[in-house]
Coordinates of C-alpha atoms in Angstrom, one line a residue:
Chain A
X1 CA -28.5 10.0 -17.7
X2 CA -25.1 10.9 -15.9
X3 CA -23.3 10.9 -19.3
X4 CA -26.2 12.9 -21.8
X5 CA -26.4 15.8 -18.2
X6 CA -21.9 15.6 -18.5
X7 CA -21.7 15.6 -22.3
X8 CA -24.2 18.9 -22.9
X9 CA -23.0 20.8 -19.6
X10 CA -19.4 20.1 -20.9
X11 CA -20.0 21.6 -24.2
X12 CA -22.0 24.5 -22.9
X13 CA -19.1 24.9 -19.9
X14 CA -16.6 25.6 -22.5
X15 CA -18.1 28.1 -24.7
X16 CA -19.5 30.3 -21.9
X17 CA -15.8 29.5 -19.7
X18 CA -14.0 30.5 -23.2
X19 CA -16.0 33.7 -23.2
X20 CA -15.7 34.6 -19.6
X21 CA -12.1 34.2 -19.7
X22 CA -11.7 36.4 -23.4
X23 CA -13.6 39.2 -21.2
X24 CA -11.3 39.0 -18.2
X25 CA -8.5 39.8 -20.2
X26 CA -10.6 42.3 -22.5
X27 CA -8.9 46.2 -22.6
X28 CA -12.6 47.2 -21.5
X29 CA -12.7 47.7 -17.7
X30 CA -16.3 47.0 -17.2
X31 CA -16.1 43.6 -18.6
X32 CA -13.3 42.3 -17.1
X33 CA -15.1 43.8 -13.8
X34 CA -18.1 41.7 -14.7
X35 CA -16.7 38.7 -15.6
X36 CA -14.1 38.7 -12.2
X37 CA -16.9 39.6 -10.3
X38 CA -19.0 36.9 -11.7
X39 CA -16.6 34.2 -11.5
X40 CA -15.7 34.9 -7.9
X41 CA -19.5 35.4 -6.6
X42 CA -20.5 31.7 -8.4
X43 CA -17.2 29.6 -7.7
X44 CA -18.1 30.1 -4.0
X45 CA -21.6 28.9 -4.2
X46 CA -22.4 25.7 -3.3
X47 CA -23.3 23.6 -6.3
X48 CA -26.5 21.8 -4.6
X49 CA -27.3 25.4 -4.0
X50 CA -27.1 26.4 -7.2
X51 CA -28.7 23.5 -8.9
X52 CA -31.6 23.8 -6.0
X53 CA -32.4 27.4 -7.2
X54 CA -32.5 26.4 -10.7
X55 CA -35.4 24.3 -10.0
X56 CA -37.0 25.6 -6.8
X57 CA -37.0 29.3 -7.8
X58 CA -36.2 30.2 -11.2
X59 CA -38.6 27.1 -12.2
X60 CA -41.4 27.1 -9.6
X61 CA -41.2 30.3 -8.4
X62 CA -40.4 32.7 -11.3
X63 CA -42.1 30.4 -13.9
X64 CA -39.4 30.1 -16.2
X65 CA -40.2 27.1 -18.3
X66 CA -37.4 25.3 -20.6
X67 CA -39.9 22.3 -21.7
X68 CA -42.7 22.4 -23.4
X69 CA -45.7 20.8 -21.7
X70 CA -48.1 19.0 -24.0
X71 CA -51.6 17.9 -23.7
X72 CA -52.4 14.7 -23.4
X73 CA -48.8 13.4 -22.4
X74 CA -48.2 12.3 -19.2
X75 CA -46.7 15.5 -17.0
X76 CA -44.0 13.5 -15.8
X77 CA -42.5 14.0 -19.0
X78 CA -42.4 17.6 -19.0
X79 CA -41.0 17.2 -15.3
X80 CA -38.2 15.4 -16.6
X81 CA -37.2 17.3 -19.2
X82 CA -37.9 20.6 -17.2
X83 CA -35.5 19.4 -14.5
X84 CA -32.8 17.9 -16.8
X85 CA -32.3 21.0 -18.7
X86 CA -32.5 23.3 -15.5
X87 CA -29.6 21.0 -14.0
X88 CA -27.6 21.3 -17.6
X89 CA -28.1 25.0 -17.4
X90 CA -26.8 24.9 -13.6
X91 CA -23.9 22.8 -14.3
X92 CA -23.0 25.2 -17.0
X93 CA -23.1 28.2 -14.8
X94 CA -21.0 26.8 -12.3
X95 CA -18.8 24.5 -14.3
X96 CA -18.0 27.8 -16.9
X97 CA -16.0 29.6 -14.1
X98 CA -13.8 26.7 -13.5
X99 CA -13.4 26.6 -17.5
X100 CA -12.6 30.5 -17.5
X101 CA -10.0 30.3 -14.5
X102 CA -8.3 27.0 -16.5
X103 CA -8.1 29.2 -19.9
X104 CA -6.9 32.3 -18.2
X105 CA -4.2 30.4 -17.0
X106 CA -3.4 29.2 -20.5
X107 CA -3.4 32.6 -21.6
X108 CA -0.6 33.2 -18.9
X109 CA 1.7 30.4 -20.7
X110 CA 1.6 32.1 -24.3
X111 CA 4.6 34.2 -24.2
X112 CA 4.4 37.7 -24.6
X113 CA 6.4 38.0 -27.6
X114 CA 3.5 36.5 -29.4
X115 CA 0.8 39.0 -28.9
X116 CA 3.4 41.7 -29.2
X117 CA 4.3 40.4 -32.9
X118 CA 1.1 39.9 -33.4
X119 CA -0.4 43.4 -32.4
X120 CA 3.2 44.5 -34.3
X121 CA 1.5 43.4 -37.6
X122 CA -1.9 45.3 -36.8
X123 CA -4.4 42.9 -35.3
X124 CA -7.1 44.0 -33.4
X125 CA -7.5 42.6 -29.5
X126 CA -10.1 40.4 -31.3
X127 CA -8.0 39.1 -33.6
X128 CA -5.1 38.9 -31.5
X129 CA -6.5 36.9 -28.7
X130 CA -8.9 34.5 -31.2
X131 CA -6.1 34.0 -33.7
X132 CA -2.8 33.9 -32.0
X133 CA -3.2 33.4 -28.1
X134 CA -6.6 31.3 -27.6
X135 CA -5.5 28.5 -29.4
X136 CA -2.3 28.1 -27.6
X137 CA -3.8 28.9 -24.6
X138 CA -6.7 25.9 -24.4
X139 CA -3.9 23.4 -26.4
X140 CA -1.9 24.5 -23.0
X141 CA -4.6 23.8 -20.6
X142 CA -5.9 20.4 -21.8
X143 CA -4.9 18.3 -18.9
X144 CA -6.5 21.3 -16.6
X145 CA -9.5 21.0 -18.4
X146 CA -9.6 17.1 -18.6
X147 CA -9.7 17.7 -14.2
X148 CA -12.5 19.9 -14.8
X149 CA -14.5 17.3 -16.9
X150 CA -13.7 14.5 -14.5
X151 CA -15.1 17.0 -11.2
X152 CA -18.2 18.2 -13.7
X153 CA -19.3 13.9 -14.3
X154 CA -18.9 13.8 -10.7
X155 CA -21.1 16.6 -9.8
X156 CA -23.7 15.4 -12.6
X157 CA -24.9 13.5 -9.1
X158 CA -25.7 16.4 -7.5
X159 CA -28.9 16.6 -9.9
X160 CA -30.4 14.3 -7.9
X161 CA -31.2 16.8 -5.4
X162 CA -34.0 17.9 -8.2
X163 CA -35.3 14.4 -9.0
X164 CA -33.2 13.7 -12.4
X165 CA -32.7 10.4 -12.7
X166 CA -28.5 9.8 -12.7
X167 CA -27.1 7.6 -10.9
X168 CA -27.2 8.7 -7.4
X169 CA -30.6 8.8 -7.2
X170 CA -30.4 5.2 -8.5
X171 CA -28.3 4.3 -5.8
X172 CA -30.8 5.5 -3.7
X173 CA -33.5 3.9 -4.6
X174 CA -31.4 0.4 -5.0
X175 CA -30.6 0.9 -1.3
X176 CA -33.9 1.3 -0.1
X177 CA -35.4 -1.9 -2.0
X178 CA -32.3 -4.3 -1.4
X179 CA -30.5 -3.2 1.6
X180 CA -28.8 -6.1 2.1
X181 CA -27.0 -5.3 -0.9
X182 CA -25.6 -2.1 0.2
X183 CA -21.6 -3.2 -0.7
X184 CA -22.5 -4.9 -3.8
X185 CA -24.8 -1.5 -5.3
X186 CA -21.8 0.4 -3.9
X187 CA -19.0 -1.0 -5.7
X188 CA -21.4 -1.6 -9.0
X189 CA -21.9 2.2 -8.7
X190 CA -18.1 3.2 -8.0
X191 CA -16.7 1.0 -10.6
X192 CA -19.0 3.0 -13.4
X193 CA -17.6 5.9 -12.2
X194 CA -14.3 5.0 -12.4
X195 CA -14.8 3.3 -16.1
X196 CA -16.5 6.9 -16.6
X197 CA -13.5 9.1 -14.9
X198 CA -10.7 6.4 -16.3
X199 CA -11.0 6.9 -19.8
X200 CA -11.2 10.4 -19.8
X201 CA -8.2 11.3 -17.6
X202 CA -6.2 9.1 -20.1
X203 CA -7.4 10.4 -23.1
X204 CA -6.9 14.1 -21.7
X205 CA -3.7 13.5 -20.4
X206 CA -2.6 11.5 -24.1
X207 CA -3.8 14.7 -25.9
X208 CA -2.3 17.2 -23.7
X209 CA 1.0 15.4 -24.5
X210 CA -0.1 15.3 -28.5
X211 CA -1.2 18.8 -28.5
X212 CA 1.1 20.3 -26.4
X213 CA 3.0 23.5 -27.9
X214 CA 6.9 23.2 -27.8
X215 CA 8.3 25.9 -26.7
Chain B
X1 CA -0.9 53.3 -33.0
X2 CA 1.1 56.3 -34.7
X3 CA -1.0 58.4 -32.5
X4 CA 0.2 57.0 -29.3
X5 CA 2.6 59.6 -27.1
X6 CA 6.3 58.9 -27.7
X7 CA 6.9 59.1 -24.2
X8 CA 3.4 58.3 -22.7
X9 CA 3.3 54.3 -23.4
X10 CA 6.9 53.5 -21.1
X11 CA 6.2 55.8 -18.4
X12 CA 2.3 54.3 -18.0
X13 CA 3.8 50.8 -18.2
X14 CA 6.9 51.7 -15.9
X15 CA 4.6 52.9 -13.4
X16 CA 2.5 49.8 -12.9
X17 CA 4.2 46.4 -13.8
X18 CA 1.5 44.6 -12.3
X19 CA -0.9 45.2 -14.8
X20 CA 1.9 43.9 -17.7
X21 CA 0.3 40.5 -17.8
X22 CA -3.1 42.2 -18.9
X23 CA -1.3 44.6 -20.9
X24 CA 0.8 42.0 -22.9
X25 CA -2.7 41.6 -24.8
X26 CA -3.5 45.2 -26.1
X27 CA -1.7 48.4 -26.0
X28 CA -2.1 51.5 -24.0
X29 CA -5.3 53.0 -25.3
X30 CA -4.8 55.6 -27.8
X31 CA -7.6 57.7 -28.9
X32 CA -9.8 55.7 -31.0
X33 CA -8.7 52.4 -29.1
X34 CA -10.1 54.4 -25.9
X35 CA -13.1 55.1 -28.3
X36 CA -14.1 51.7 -28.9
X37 CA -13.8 50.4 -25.2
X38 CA -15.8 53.8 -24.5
X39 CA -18.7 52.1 -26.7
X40 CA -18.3 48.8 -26.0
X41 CA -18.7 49.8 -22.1
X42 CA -21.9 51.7 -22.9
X43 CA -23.2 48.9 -24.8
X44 CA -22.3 46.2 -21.9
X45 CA -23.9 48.3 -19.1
X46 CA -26.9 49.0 -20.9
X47 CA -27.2 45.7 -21.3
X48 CA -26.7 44.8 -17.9
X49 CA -28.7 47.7 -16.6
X50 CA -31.5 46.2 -18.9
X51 CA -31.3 43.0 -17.8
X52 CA -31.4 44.3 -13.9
X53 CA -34.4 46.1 -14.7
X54 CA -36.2 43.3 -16.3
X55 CA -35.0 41.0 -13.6
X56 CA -36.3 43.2 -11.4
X57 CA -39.6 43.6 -13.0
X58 CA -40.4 40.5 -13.2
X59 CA -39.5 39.9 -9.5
X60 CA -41.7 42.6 -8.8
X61 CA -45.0 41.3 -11.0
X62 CA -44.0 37.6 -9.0
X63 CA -44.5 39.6 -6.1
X64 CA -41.1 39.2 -4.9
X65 CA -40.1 42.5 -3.6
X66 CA -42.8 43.5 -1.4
X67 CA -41.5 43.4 2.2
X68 CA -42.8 41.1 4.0
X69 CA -40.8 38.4 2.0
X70 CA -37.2 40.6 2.7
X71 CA -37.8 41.3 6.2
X72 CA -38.3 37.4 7.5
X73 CA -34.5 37.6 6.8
X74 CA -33.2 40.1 9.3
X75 CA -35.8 38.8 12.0
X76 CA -33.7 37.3 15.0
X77 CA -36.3 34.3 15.7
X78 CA -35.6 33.3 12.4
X79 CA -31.6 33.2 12.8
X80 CA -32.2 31.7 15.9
X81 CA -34.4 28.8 15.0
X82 CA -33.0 28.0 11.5
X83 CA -30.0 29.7 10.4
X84 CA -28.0 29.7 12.8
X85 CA -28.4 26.0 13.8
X86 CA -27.9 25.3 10.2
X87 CA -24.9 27.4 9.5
X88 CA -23.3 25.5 12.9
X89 CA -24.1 22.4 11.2
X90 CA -22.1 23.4 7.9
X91 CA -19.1 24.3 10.3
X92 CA -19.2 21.4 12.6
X93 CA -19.4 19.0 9.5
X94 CA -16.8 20.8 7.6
X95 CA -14.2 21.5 10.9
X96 CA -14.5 18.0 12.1
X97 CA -14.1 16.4 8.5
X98 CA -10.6 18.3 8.1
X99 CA -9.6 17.6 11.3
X100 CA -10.2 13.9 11.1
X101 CA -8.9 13.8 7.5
X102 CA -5.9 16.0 8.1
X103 CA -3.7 12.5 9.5
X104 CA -5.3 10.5 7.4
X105 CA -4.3 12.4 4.5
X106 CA -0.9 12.6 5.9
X107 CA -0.5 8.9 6.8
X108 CA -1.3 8.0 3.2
X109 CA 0.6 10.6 1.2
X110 CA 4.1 9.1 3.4
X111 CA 2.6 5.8 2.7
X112 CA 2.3 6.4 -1.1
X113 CA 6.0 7.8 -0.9
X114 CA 6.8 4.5 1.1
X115 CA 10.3 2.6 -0.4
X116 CA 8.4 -0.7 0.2
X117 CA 5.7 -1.8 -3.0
X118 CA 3.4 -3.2 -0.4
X119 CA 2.6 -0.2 1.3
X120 CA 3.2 2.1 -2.0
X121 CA 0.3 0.6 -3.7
X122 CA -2.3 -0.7 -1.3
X123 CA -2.0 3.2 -0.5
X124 CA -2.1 4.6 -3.8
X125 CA -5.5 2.5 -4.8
X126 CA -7.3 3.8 -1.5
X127 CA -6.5 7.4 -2.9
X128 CA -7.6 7.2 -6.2
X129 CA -10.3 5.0 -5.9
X130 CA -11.8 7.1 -3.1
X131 CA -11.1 10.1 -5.4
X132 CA -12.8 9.0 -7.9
X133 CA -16.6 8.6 -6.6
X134 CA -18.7 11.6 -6.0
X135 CA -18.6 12.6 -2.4
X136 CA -22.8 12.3 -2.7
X137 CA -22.1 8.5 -3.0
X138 CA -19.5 8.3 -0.5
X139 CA -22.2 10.1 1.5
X140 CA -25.2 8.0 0.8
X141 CA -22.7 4.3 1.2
X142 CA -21.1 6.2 4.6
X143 CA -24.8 6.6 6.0
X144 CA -26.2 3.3 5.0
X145 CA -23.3 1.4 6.3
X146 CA -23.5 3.3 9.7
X147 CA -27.2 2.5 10.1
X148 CA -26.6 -1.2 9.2
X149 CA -24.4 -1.9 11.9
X150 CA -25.2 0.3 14.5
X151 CA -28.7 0.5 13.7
X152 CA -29.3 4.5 14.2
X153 CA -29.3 6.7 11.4
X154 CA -26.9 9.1 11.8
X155 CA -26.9 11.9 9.0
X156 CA -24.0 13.5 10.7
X157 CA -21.8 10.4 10.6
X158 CA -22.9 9.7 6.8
X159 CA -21.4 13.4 5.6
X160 CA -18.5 13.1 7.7
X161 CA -17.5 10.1 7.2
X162 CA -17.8 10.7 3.2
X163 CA -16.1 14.0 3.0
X164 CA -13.1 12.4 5.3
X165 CA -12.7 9.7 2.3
X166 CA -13.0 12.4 -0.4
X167 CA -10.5 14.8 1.0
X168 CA -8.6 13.0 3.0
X169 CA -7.5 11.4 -0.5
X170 CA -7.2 15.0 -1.8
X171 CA -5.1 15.8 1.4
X172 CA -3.0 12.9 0.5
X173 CA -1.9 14.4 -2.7
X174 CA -1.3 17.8 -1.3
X175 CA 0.8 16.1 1.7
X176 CA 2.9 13.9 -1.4
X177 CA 3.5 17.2 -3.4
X178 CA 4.5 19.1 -0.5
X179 CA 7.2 16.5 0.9
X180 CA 8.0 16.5 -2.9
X181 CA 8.6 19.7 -3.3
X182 CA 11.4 19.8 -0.5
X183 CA 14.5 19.8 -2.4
X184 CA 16.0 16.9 -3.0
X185 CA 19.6 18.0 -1.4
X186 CA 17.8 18.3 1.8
X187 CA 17.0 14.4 2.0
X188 CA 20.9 13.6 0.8
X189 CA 22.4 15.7 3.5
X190 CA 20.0 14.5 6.1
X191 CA 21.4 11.0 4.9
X192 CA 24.9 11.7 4.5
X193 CA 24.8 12.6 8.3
X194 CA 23.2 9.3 9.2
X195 CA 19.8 10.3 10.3
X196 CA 17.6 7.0 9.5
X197 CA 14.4 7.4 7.3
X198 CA 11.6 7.9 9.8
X199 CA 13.9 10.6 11.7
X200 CA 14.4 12.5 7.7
X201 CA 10.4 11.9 7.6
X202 CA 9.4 13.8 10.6
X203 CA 12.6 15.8 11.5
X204 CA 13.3 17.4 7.9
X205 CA 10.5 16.3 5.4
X206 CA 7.5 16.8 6.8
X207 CA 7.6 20.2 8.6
X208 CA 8.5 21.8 6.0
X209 CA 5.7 19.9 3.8
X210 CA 3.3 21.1 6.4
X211 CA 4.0 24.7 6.1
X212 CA 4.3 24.7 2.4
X213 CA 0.8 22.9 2.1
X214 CA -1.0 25.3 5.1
X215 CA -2.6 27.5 2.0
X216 CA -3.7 24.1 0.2
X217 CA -5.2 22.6 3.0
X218 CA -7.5 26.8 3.6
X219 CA -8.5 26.2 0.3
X220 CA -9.7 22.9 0.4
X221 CA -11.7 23.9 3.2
X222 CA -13.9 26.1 0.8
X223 CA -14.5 22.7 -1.2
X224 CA -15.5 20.6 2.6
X225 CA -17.9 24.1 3.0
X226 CA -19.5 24.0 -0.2
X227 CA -19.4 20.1 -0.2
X228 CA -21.7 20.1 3.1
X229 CA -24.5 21.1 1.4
X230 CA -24.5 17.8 -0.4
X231 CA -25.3 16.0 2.8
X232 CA -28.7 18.2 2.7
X233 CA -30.3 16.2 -0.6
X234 CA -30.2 12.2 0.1
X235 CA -28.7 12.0 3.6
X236 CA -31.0 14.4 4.8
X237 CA -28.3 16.1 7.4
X238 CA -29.6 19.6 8.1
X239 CA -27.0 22.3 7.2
X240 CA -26.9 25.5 6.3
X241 CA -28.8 25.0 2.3
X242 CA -31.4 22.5 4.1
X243 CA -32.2 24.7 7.5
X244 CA -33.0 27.8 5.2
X245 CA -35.2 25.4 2.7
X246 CA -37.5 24.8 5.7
X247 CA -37.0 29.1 7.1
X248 CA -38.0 29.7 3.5
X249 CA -41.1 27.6 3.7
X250 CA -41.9 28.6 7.1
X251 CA -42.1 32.2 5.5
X252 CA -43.0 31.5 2.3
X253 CA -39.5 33.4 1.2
X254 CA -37.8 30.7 -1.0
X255 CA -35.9 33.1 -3.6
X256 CA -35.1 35.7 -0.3
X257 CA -33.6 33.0 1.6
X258 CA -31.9 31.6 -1.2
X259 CA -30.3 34.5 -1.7
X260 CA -29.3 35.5 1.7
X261 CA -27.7 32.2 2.6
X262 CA -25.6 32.1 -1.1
X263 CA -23.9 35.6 0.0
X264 CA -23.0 33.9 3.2
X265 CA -21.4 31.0 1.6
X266 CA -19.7 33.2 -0.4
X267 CA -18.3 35.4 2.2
X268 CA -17.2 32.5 4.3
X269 CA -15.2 31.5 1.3
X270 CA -13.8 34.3 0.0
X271 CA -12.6 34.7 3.6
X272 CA -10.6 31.6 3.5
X273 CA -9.6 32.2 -0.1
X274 CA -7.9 35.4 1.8
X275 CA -6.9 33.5 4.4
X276 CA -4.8 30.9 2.1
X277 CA -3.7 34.1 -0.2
X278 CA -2.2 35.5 2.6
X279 CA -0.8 32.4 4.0
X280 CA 1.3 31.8 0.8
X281 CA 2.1 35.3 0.9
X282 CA 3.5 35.0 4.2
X283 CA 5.6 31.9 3.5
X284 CA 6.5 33.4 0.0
X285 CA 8.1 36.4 2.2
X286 CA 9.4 34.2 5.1
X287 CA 12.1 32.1 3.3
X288 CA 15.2 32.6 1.1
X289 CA 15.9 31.2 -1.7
X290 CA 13.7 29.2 -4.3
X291 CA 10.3 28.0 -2.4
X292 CA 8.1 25.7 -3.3
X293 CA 4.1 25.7 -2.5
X294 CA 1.9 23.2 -3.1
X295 CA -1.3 24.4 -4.2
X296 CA -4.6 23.2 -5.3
X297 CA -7.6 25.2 -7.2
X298 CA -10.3 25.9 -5.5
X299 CA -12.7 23.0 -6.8
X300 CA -10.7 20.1 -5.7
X301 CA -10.6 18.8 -9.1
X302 CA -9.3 15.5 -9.2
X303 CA -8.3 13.3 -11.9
X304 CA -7.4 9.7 -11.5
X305 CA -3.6 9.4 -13.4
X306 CA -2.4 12.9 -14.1
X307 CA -2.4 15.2 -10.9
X308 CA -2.9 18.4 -12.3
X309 CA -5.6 19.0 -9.0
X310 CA -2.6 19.3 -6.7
X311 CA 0.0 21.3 -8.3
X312 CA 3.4 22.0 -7.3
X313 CA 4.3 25.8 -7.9
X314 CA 7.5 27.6 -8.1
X315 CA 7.2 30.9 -6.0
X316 CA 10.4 33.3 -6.4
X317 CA 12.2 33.3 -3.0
X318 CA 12.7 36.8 -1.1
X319 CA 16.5 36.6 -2.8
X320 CA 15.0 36.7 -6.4
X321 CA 12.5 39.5 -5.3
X322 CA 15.9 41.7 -4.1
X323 CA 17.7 40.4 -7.7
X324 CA 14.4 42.4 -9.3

């Protein structure tokens, strides 16, 4: 459960952090007010808080429903699937901004000359930013990125605060039915995190070496 | 581009360097540039304005707005019985967590510089191991543990005691990239007039480390702020998030109270995001020459090999400013 709530918030944390970041730099003042705005006001938020509302107010309260409930099949399968895809859409809000600050820094390591040559020949802001200085800019934030993944699988334990299944809430319940095993659930736990959090820090780091741009 | 003023593009850009880096990306509007952003803003705040509006709405047909649910939030008894407590809680974690895992941070980051192997890497697997595992489970083992051997559960102990694990590993990096970042010529001089290794440590290393790291260590106090919440969901340690869960269903004001207590978090934060700005800005200002400030992002993002969650930045001395 930890990895499927990591894998889609990942994917959906990099498309909406790309797209915040392309309208921070945008020529158009009221995006780049919106997306500063937005970024600031939700990196400040607690994530339990966050992933809280998702369920306790958008879901319960407001009645948003991202599952479908069925007749005849047991309701705890719509809870589940309610409450996993509220905590991916959480983790995507808050992860994003972390993605956006990452890629706006990459944007900072493209040297000027670039966009200049490349406005020089007549590309649009669109074209100069999705052609020329995105792709250098997330090839140069890699290993940035690769941090954020590694904090985002930690995190995927906050969703336990809503009931989804990942490991914390596992630990939990271990704890309460073999107490006497506390160390022993303990290290089990921390060693799957670190086979999780290993690999990926690695793997990040090896392709921000492969992928890096020589300047 | 034709269209642009001869003279109008250098003077604008003379006249406010700082906005060069966004600049660097698009030219000084001309006309039909200035066009297109004109539409593309009208477009974006209609689109926002629509999306208040039906936000709004639909608060409204929940019942949301009426204001009876708003004014629970300005009523003292409440602050008094709830928030308050719970936003003490949040500070008293948070404070005593950095102040415990300030020399613990610093013992280890000396220890991982240590000459000797056997202090090197006993030190060096406490800090990324404990770096590793999610500060809920840090929690959730620290609370356990406490209760099996002293037999009183103690929430307070269980977040504490987690988030000093958690950061002070983090600290441990900053403290590492800050006596790192001293330059090296410092530690050969300091030798080549006989001072010992322990009187370089504490006489030339780490003050300097200290102050360079003063803005790292604010801004890992937003992380220990926003990290106390945790404690609210397994340990069951009543800060700010949990104290307004049980205002809001005293009042039957969940989405109010919600709100209310994320714009304090936030202002905390962005207060000590200030605070560390204006730290560095202060030590960028204070010394000559090439200084070096250790600085983390906001999140604590840590990453087991590479160490790209404490990162050493060059900031131009005041002499480079005058050179400009």
């Amino acid at each position: 459960m930890t990895v499927q709530l990591t894998f889609w918030s990942a994917i959906g944390s990099f498309v909406l952090g790309v797209l915040l970041a392309a309208m921070r730099v945008s020529p158009v003042p009221l995006l780049r007010g919106f997306a500063g705005t937005w970024v600031n006001v939700i990196r400040n938020i607690p994530l339990t808080l966050i992933i809280i509302v998702m369920a306790q107010v958008i879901a319960n309260q407001l009645g948003v429903r991202l599952a479908q409930r069925e007749a005849g099949v047991n309701p705890q399968v719509f809870l589940d699937n309610q409450n996993f895809r509220l905590a991916v859409v959480g983790f995507i809000i808050y992860t994003s901004t972390f993605v956006c600050e990452a890629v706006r820094a990459g944007i900072n390591t493209v040297p000027p000359g670039q966009a200049e040559a490349a406005r020089a020949i007549g590309l649009k802001f669109t074209q100069v930013l999705g052609i020329v200085v995105l792709p250098q800019a997330v090839r140069a934030v890699i290993a940035p990125l690769g941090s954020v993944l590694i904090a985002l699988t930690k995190n995927t334990t906050v969703a336990s605060a809503i009931g989804v299944a990942e490991v914390a809430l596992l630990m939990n319940t271990l704890i309460e039915n073999e107490a006497d095993k506390l160390t022993a659930v303990f290290i089990v736990v921390a060693a799957g995190f670190i086979v999780l959090t290993l690999p990926t820090g690695l793997f990040f780091g090896w392709l921000a070496k492969r992928k890096a741009v020589r300047r | 581009m034709t269209q642009l003023a001869p003279d109008a593009a250098p003077k604008a850009r003379a006249a406010k360097p700082a906005k060069d880096r966004a600049s660097v990306l698009y030219d000084i509007p001309g006309p039909r540039a200035r066009r297109v952003n004109l539409i593309v803003s009208v477009v974006f705040g209609l689109l926002l304005v629509l999306l208040a509006w039906y936000v709004l709405t639909t608060l409204a047909g929940k019942n949301q707005l009426v204001a009876e649910k708003w004014t629970p939030l300005v009523d003292p008894q409440n602050w008094t019985t709830y928030l308050l407590p719970g936003l003490w809680a949040t500070m008293e974690a948070a404070l005593l967590s950095v102040v415990i895992a300030l020399p613990i941070g610093a013992l280890l980051g000396i220890a991982r510089l240590s000459d000797h192997a056997w202090v090197r890497w006993p030190a060096a697997v406490i800090v990324e191991f404990f770096r590793a595992i999610p500060v809920i489970i840090l929690m959730l083992f620290a609370f356990e543990f406490w209760f099996l051997s002293f037999g009183t559960a103690s929430p307070f102990a269980g977040v504490v005691i987690g988030l000093v694990l958690y950061n002070g590993s983090v600290l441990a990096e900053v403290f590492r990239a800050g006596i790192l970042a001293v330059p090296k010529g410092q530690t050969e001089a300091a030798e080549a007039i006989g001072l010992r290794k322990g009187q370089i440590m504490t006489g030339i290393l780490l003050p300097q480390a200290i102050t360079s790291m003063l803005p790292a260590v604010v801004s890992q106090l937003v992380v220990i702020v926003k990290d106390t919440a945790l404690g609210g969901i397994l340990v069951g340690y009543v800060e700010l998030r949990r104290a307004a869960n049980t205002s809001a269903s005293n009042y039957g004001n969940l989405l109010q109270t919600y709100v209310l207590i994320a714009v304090v978090y936030i202002v905390i934060n962005l207060l000590l995001t200030s605070l560390a700005g204006y730290l560095e800005k202060r030590l960028r200002t204070r010394r000559g020459g090439r200084t070096r400030v250790a600085v983390t992002p906001v999140d604590g993002q840590t990453d087991l090999l590479g160490r790209q969650d404490v990162t050493v930045v060059d900031v131009p001395g005041v002499d480079e400013f005058k050179k400009k």
